[in-house]
mmCIF file of C-alpha atoms in Angstrom:
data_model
loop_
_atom_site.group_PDB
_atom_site.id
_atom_site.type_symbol
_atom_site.label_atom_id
_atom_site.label_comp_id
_atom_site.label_asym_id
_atom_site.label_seq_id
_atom_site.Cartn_x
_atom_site.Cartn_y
_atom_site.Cartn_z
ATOM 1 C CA UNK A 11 108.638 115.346 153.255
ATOM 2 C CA UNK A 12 105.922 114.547 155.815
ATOM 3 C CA UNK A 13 106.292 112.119 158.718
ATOM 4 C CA UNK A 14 105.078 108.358 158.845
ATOM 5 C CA UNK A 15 105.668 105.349 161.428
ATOM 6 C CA UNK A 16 108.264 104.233 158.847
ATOM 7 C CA UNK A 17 110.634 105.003 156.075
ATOM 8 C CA UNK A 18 110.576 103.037 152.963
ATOM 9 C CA UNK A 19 113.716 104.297 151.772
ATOM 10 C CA UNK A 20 114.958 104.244 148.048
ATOM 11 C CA UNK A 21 115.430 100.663 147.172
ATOM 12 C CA UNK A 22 117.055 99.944 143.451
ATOM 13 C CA UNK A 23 118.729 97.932 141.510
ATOM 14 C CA UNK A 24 122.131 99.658 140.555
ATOM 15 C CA UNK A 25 122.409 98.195 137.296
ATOM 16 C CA UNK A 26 118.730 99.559 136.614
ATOM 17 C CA UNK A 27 119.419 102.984 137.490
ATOM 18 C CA UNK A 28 120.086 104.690 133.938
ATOM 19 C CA UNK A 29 121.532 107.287 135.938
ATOM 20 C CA UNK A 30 124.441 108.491 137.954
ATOM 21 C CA UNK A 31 124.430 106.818 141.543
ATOM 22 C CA UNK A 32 124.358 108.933 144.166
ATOM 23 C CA UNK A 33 125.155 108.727 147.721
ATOM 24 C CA UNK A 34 122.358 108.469 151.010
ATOM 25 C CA UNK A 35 123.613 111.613 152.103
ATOM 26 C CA UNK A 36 123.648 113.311 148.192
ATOM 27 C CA UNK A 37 119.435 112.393 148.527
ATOM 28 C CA UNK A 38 119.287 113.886 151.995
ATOM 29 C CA UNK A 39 121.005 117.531 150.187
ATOM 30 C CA UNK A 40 119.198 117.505 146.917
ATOM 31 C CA UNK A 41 115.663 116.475 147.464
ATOM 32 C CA UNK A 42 115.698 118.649 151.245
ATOM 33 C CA UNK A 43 115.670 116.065 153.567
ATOM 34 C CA UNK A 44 116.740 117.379 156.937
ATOM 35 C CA UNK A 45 120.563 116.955 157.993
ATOM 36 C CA UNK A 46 120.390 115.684 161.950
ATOM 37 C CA UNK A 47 122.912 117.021 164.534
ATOM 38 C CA UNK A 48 124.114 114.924 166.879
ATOM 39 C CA UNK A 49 121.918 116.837 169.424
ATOM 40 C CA UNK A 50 119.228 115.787 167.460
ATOM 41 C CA UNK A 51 120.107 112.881 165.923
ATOM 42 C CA UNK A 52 120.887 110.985 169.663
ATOM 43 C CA UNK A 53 117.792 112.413 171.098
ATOM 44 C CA UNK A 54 119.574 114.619 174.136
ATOM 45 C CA UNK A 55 118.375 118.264 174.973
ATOM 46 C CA UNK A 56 122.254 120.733 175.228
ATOM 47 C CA UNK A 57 120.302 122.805 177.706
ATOM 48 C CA UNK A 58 121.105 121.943 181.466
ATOM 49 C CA UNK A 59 122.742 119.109 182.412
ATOM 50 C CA UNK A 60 122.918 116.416 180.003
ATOM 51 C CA UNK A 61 121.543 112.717 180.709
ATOM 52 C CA UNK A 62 125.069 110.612 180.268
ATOM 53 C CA UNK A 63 122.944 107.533 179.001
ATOM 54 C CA UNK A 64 121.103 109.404 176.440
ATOM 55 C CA UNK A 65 124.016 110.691 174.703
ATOM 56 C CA UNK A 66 125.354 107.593 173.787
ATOM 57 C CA UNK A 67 122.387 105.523 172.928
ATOM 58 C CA UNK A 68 122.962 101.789 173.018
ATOM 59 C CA UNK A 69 123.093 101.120 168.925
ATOM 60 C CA UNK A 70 125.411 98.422 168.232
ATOM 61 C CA UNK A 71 123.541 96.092 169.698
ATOM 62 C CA UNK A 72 120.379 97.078 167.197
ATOM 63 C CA UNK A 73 122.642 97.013 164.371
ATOM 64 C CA UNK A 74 122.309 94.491 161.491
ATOM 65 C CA UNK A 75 125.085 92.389 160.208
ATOM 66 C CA UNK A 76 126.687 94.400 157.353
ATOM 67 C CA UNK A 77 125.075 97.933 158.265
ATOM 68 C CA UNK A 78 126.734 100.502 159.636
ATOM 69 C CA UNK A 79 125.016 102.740 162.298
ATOM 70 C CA UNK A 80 125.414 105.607 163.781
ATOM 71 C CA UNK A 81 123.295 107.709 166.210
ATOM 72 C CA UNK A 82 120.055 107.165 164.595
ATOM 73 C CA UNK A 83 121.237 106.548 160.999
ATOM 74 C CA UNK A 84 120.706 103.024 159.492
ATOM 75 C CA UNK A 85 122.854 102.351 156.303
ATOM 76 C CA UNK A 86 122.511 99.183 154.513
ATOM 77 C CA UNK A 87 123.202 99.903 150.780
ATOM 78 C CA UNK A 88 124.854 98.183 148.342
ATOM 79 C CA UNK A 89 124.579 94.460 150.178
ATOM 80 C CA UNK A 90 122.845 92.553 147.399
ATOM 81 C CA UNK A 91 120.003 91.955 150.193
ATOM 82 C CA UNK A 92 116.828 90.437 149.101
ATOM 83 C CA UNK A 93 114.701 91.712 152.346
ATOM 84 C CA UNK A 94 114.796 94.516 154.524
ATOM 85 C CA UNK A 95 117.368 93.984 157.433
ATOM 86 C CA UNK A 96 115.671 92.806 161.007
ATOM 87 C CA UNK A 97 116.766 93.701 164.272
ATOM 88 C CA UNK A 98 116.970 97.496 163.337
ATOM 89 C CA UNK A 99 116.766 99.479 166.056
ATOM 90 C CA UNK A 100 113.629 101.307 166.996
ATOM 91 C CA UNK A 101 114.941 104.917 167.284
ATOM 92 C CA UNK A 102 116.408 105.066 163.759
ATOM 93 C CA UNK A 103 115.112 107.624 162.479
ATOM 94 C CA UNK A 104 116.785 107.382 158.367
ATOM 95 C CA UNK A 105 117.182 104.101 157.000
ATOM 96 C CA UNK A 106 119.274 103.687 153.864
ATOM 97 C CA UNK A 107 118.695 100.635 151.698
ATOM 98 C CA UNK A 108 119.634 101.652 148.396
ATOM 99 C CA UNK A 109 121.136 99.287 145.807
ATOM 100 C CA UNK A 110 120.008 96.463 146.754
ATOM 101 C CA UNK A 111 118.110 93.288 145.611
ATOM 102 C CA UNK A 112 114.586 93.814 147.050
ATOM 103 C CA UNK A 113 111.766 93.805 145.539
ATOM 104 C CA UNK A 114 108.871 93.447 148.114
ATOM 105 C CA UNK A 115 108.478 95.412 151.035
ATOM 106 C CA UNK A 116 106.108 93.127 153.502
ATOM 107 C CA UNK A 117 103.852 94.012 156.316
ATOM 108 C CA UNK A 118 105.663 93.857 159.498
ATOM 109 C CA UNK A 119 109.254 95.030 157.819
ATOM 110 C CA UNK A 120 108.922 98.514 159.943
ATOM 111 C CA UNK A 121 107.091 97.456 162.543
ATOM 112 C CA UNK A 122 108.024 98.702 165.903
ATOM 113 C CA UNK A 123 110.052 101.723 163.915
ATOM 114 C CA UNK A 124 107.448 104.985 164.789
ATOM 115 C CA UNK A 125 110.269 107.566 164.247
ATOM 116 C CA UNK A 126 111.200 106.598 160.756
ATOM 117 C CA UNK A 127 109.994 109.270 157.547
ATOM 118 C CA UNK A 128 109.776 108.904 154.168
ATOM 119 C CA UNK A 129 110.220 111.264 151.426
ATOM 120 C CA UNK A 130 108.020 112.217 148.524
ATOM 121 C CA UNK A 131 110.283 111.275 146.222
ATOM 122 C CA UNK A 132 111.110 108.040 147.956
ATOM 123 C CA UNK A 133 109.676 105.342 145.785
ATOM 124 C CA UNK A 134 110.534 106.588 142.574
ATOM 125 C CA UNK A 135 113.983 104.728 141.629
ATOM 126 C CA UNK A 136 112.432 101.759 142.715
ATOM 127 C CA UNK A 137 111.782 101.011 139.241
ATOM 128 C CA UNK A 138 111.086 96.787 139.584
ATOM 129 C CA UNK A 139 109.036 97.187 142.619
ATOM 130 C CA UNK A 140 105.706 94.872 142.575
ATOM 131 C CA UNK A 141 103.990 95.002 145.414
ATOM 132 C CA UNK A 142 103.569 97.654 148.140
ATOM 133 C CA UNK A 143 102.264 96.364 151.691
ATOM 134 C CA UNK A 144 102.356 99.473 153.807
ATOM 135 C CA UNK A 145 98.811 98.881 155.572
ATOM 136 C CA UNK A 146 98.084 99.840 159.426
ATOM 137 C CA UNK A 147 100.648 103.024 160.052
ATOM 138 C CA UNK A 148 99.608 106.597 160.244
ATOM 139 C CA UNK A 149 99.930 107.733 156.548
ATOM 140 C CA UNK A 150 97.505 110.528 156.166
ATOM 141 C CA UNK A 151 98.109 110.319 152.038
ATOM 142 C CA UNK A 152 98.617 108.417 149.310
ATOM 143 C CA UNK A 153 102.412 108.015 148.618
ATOM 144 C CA UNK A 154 103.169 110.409 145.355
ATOM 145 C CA UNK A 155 105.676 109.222 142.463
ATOM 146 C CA UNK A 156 105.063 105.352 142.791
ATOM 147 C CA UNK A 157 106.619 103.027 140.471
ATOM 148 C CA UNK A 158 105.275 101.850 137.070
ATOM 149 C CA UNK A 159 106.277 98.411 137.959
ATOM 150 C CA UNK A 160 103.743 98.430 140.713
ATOM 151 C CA UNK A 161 101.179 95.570 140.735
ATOM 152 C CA UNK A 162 99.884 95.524 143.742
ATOM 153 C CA UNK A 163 99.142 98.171 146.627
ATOM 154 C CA UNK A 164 97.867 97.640 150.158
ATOM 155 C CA UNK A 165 97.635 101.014 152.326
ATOM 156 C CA UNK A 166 94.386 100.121 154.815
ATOM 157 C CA UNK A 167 94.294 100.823 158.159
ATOM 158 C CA UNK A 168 95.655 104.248 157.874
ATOM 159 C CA UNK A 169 94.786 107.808 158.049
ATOM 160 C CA UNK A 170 93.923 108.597 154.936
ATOM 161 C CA UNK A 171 91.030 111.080 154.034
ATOM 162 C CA UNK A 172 91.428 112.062 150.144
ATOM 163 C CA UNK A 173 92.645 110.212 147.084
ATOM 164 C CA UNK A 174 93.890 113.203 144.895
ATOM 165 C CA UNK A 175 93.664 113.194 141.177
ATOM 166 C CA UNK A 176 96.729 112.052 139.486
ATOM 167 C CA UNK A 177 98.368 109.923 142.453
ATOM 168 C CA UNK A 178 97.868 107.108 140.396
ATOM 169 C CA UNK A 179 99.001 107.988 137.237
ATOM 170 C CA UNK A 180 101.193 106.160 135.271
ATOM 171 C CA UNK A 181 100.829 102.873 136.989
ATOM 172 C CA UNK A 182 99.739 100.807 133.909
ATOM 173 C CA UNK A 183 100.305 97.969 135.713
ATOM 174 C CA UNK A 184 98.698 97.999 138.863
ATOM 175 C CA UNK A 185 95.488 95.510 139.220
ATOM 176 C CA UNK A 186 94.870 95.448 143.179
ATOM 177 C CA UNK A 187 94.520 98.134 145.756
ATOM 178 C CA UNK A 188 93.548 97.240 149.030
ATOM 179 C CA UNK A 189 92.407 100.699 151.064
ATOM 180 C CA UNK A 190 90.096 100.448 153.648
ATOM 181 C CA UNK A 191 89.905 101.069 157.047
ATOM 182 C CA UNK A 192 90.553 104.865 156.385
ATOM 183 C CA UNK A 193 88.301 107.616 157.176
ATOM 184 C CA UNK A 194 87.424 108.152 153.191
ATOM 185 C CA UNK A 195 84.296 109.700 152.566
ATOM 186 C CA UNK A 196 83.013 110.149 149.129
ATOM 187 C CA UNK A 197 84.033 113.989 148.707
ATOM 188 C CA UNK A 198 87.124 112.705 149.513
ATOM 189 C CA UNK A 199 87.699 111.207 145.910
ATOM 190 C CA UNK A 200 88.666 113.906 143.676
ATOM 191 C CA UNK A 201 87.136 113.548 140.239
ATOM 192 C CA UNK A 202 89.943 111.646 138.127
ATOM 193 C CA UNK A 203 91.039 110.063 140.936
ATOM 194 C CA UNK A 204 91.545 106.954 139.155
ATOM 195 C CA UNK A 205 92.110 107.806 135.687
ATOM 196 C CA UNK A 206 94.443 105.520 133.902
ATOM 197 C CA UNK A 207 94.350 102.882 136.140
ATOM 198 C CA UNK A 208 93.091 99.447 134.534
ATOM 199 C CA UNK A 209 92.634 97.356 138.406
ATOM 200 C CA UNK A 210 90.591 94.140 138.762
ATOM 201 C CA UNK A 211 90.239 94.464 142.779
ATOM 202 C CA UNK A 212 89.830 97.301 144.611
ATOM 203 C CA UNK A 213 88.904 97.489 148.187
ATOM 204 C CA UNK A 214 87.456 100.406 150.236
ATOM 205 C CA UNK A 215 85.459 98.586 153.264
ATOM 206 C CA UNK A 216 85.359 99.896 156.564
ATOM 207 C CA UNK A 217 85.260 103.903 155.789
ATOM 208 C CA UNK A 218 82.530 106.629 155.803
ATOM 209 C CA UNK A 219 81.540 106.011 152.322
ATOM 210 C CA UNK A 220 77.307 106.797 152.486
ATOM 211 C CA UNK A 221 76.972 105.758 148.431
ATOM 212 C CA UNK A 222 79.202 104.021 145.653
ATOM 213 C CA UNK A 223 82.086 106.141 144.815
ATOM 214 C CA UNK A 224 82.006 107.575 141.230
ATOM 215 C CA UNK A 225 84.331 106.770 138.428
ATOM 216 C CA UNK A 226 85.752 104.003 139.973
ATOM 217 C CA UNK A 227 88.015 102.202 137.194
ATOM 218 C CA UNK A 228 85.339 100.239 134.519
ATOM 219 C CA UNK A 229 87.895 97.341 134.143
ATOM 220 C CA UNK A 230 87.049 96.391 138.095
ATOM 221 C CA UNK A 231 86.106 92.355 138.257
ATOM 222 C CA UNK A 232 86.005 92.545 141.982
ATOM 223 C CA UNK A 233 84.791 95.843 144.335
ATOM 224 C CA UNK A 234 84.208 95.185 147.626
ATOM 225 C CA UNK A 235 82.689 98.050 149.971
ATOM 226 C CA UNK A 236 81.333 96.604 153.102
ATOM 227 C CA UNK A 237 81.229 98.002 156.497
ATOM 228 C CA UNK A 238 80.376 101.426 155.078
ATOM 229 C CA UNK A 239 77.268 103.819 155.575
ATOM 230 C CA UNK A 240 75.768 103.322 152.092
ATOM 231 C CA UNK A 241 72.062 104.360 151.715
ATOM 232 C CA UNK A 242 70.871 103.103 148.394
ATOM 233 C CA UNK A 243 71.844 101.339 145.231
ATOM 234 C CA UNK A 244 70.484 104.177 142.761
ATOM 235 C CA UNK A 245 70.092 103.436 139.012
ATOM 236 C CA UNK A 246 73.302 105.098 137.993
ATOM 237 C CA UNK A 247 75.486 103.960 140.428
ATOM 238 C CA UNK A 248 76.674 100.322 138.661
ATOM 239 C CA UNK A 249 76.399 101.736 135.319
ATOM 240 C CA UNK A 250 80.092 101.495 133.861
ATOM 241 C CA UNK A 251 80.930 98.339 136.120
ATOM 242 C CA UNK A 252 79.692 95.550 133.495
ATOM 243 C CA UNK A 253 82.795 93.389 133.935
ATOM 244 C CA UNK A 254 82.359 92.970 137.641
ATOM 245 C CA UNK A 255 81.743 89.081 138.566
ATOM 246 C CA UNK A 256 81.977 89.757 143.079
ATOM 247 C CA UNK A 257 80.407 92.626 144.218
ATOM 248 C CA UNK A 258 80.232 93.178 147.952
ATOM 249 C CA UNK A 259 78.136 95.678 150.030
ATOM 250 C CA UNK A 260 77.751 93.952 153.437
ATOM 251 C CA UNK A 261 77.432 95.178 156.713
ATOM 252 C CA UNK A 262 75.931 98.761 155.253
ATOM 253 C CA UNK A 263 72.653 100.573 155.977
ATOM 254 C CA UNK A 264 70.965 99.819 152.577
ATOM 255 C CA UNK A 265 67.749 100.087 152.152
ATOM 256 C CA UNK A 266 66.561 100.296 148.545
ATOM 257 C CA UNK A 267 67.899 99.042 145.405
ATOM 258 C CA UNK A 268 66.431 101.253 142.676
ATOM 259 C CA UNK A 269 64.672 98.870 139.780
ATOM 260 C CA UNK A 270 67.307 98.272 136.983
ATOM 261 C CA UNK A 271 70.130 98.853 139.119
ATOM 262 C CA UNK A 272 71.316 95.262 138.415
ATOM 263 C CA UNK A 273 71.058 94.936 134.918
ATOM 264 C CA UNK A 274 74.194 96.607 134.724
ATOM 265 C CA UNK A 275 76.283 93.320 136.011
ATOM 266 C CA UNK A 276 75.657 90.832 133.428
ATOM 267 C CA UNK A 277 78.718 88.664 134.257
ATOM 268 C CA UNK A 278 78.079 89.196 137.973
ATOM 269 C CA UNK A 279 78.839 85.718 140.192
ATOM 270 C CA UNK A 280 78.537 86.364 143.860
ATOM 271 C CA UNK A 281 76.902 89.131 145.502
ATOM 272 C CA UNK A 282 77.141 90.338 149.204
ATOM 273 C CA UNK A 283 73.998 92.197 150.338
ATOM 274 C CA UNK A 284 73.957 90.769 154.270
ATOM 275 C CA UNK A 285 73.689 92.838 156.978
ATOM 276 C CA UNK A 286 71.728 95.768 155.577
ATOM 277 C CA UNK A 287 68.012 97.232 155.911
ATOM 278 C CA UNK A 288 66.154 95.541 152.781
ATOM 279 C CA UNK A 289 62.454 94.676 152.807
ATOM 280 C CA UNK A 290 62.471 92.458 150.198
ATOM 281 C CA UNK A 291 64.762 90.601 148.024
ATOM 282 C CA UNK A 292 66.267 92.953 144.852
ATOM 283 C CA UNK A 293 64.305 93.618 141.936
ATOM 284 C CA UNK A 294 66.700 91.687 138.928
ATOM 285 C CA UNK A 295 68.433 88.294 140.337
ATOM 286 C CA UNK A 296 66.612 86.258 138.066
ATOM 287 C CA UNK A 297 68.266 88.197 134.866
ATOM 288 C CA UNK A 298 71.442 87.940 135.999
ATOM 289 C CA UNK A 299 72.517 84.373 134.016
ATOM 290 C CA UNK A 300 75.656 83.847 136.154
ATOM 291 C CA UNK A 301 74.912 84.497 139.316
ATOM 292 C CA UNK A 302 76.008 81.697 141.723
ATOM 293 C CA UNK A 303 76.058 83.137 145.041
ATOM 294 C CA UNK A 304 73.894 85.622 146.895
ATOM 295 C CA UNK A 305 74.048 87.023 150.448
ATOM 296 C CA UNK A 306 70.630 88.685 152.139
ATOM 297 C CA UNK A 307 71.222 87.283 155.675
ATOM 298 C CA UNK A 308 70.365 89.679 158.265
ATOM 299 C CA UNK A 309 68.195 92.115 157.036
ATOM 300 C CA UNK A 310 64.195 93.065 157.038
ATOM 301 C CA UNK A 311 63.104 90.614 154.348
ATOM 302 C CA UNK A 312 59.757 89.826 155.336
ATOM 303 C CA UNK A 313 58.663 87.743 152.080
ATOM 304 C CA UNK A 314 60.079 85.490 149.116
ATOM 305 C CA UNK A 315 58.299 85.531 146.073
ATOM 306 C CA UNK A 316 58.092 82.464 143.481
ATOM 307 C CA UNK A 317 60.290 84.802 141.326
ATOM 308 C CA UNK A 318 62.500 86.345 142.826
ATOM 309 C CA UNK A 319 65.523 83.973 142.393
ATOM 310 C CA UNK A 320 65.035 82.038 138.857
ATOM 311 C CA UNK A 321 64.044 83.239 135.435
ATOM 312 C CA UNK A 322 60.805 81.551 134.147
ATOM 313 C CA UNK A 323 61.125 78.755 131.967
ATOM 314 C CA UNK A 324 64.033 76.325 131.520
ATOM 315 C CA UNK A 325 67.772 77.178 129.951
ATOM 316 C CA UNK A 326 67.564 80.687 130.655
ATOM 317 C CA UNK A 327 70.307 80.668 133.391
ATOM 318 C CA UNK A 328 73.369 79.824 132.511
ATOM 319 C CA UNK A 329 74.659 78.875 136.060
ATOM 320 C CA UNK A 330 72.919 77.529 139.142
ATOM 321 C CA UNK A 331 72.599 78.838 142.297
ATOM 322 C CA UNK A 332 75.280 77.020 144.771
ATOM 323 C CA UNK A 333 74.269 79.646 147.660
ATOM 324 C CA UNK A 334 71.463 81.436 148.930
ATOM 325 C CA UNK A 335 71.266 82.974 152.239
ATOM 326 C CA UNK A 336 68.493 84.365 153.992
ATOM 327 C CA UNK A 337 68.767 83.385 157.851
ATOM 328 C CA UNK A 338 68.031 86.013 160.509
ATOM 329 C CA UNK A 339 65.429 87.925 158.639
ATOM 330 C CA UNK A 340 61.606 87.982 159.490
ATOM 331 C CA UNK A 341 60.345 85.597 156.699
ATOM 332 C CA UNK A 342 58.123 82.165 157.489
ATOM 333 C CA UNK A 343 60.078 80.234 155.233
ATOM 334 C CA UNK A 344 57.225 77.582 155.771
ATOM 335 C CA UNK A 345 55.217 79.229 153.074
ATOM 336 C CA UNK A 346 58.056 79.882 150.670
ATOM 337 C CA UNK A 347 57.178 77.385 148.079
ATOM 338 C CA UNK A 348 59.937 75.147 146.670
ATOM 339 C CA UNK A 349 59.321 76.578 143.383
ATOM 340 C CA UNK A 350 61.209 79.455 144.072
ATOM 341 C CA UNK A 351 64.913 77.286 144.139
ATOM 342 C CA UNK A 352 64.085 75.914 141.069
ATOM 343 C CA UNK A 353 67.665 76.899 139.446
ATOM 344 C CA UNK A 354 69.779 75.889 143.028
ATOM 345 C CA UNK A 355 72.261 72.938 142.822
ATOM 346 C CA UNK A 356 71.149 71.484 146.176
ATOM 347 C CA UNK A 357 68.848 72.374 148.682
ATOM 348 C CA UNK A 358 71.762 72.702 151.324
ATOM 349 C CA UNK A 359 72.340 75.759 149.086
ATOM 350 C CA UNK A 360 69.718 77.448 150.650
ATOM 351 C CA UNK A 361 70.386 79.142 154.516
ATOM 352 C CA UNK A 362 67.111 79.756 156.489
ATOM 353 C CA UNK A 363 67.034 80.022 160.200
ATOM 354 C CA UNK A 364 65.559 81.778 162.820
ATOM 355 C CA UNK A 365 64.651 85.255 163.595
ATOM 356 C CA UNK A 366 65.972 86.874 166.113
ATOM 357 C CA UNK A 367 64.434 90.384 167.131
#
């Protein structure tokens, strides 16, 4: 059991359990969850004098219709609810909401709750669970034991500093996780750390990450890394993400793109590249047939070459350009010749503007 700014307690349909039911206080017993005393429970230190108010904390009025509390014990099972109760109170520190009808657990449903925990084993009857939104608290891990069912995962804005090998496994299902904005670093990803998993997003922006995290799962359409301390773009590095069509690496310190690098993305659409160190545009946009949209705004580009957007010759690309920026880097667009947007849609595709040093 470790400590969190919330408890996401075990939420289940009855009829889906195959097993035998078992009380809120049976879980607390088996699985080790610490039994409160009312000393503890209502907050109030035995020694000395006690502190009259504190010893009989003002509850009721924090209690939601149908739950019974007591102390700082929340139970709302078996009420065929369909979201998690409001107006709990902000002390509570166990919340019970098993057998009941929900199936999402949304953003703000614990907010203002910083003395709730959760247990390991927690999520694991939840067995129709879809989506997981547990994003800006203090987890310092990856919930273990998630459901199969789970589609969807959003845990940024936490504490997090290693993705362990196995925490995903068996979730067959899942095809998003959102997890930046944690202090991640790329030793932190154990090797395997994603095994099994078949996702078409994944997130992992604002963290310490100085290159592209190994291994990451080959089925990805979408991986977005921005606002990160990425170097380089090194040969190897996109090599098993062929099916990716949005790739984004803004806002990093990126300063070469190794030849080749590209090739790799043949179904690649947009591409985010802004806010970085370049020189000069990437070796490789013209062989990539369905790219539509490409980001090089604020950077050190200093020259555009008749190339360096459009295949030569007609019918090789597949899909016009429909973006192009370039704005706030050191390049006289005056003597780019027109030439070079020869496979844009419009010239309001194309962003120049000024430099600013």
């Amino acid at each position: 059991m470790w400590p969190l700014w919330f408890l996401t307690s075990l939420l289940a349909l009855s009829q889906a359990l195959p097993f035998e039911q078992k009380g809120f206080w049976d879980f607390t017993l088996d699985d080790g969850l610490p039994m409160l005393n009312d000393e503890e429970a209502s907050g109030t230190d035995t020694s000395g004098d006690p502190d009259m108010d504190s010893l009989t904390p003002n509850f009721s009025n924090m209690c939601p219709f149908g739950c019974h509390c007591h102390l700082r014990v929340v139970q709302c099972s078996d009420l065929d609810l369909i979201t998690v109760p409001k107006e709990i109170s902000p002390d509570t520190t166990l919340l019970d909401l098993q057998n009941n009808e929900i199936t999402e657990l949304r953003r703000d449903d614990f907010k203002g709750m910083p003395h709730l925990y959760i247990h390991e084993k927690a999520f694991s009857p939840l067995r129709k669970l879809q989506k997981l939104y547990i994003s800006k608290n203090h987890l310092v891990e990856i919930p273990p034991n998630l459901p199969s069912s789970l589609v969807e995962l959003r845990i940024h804005d936490n504490r997090i500093r290693k993705v362990p090998k196995g925490v995903f496994s068996g979730l067959r299902n899942m095809n998003c996780i959102e997890m930046g904005g944690n202090p991640l670093e790329n030793s932190g990803f154990e090797p395997g750390a994603f095994d099994g998993l078949k996702l078409n997003y994944l997130r992992i922006s604002e963290a310490k990450l100085t290159g592209i995290p190994k291994d990451l799962p080959e089925t990805l359409n979408e991986l977005h890394l921005d606002h990160n301390q990425i170097q380089a773009i090194e040969l190897e590095d996109l090599l098993r993400y062929s099916k990716l069509y949005r790739l984004g690496l803004g806002h990093n310190q990126i300063r070469m793109i190794e030849n080749g690098s590209l090739s790799f993305l043949p179904t690649l659409r947009e591409l985010h590249l802004d806010n970085n160190k370049l020189s000069k545009v990437p070796a490789g946009l013209p062989d990539l047939k369905l790219l539509q949209v490409v980001y090089l705004h604020s950077n050190n580009i200093t020259k555009v070459g008749v190339n360096d957007f459009c295949p030569m010759g007609f019918g090789v690309k597949r899909a016009y350009y429909n973006g192009i920026s370039l704005f706030n880097n050191p390049v006289p667009y005056w003597e780019v010749q027109p030439a070079t947007f020869r496979c844009v849609t419009d010239r309001l595709a194309i962003q120049f503007g000024n430099y600013k040093k």
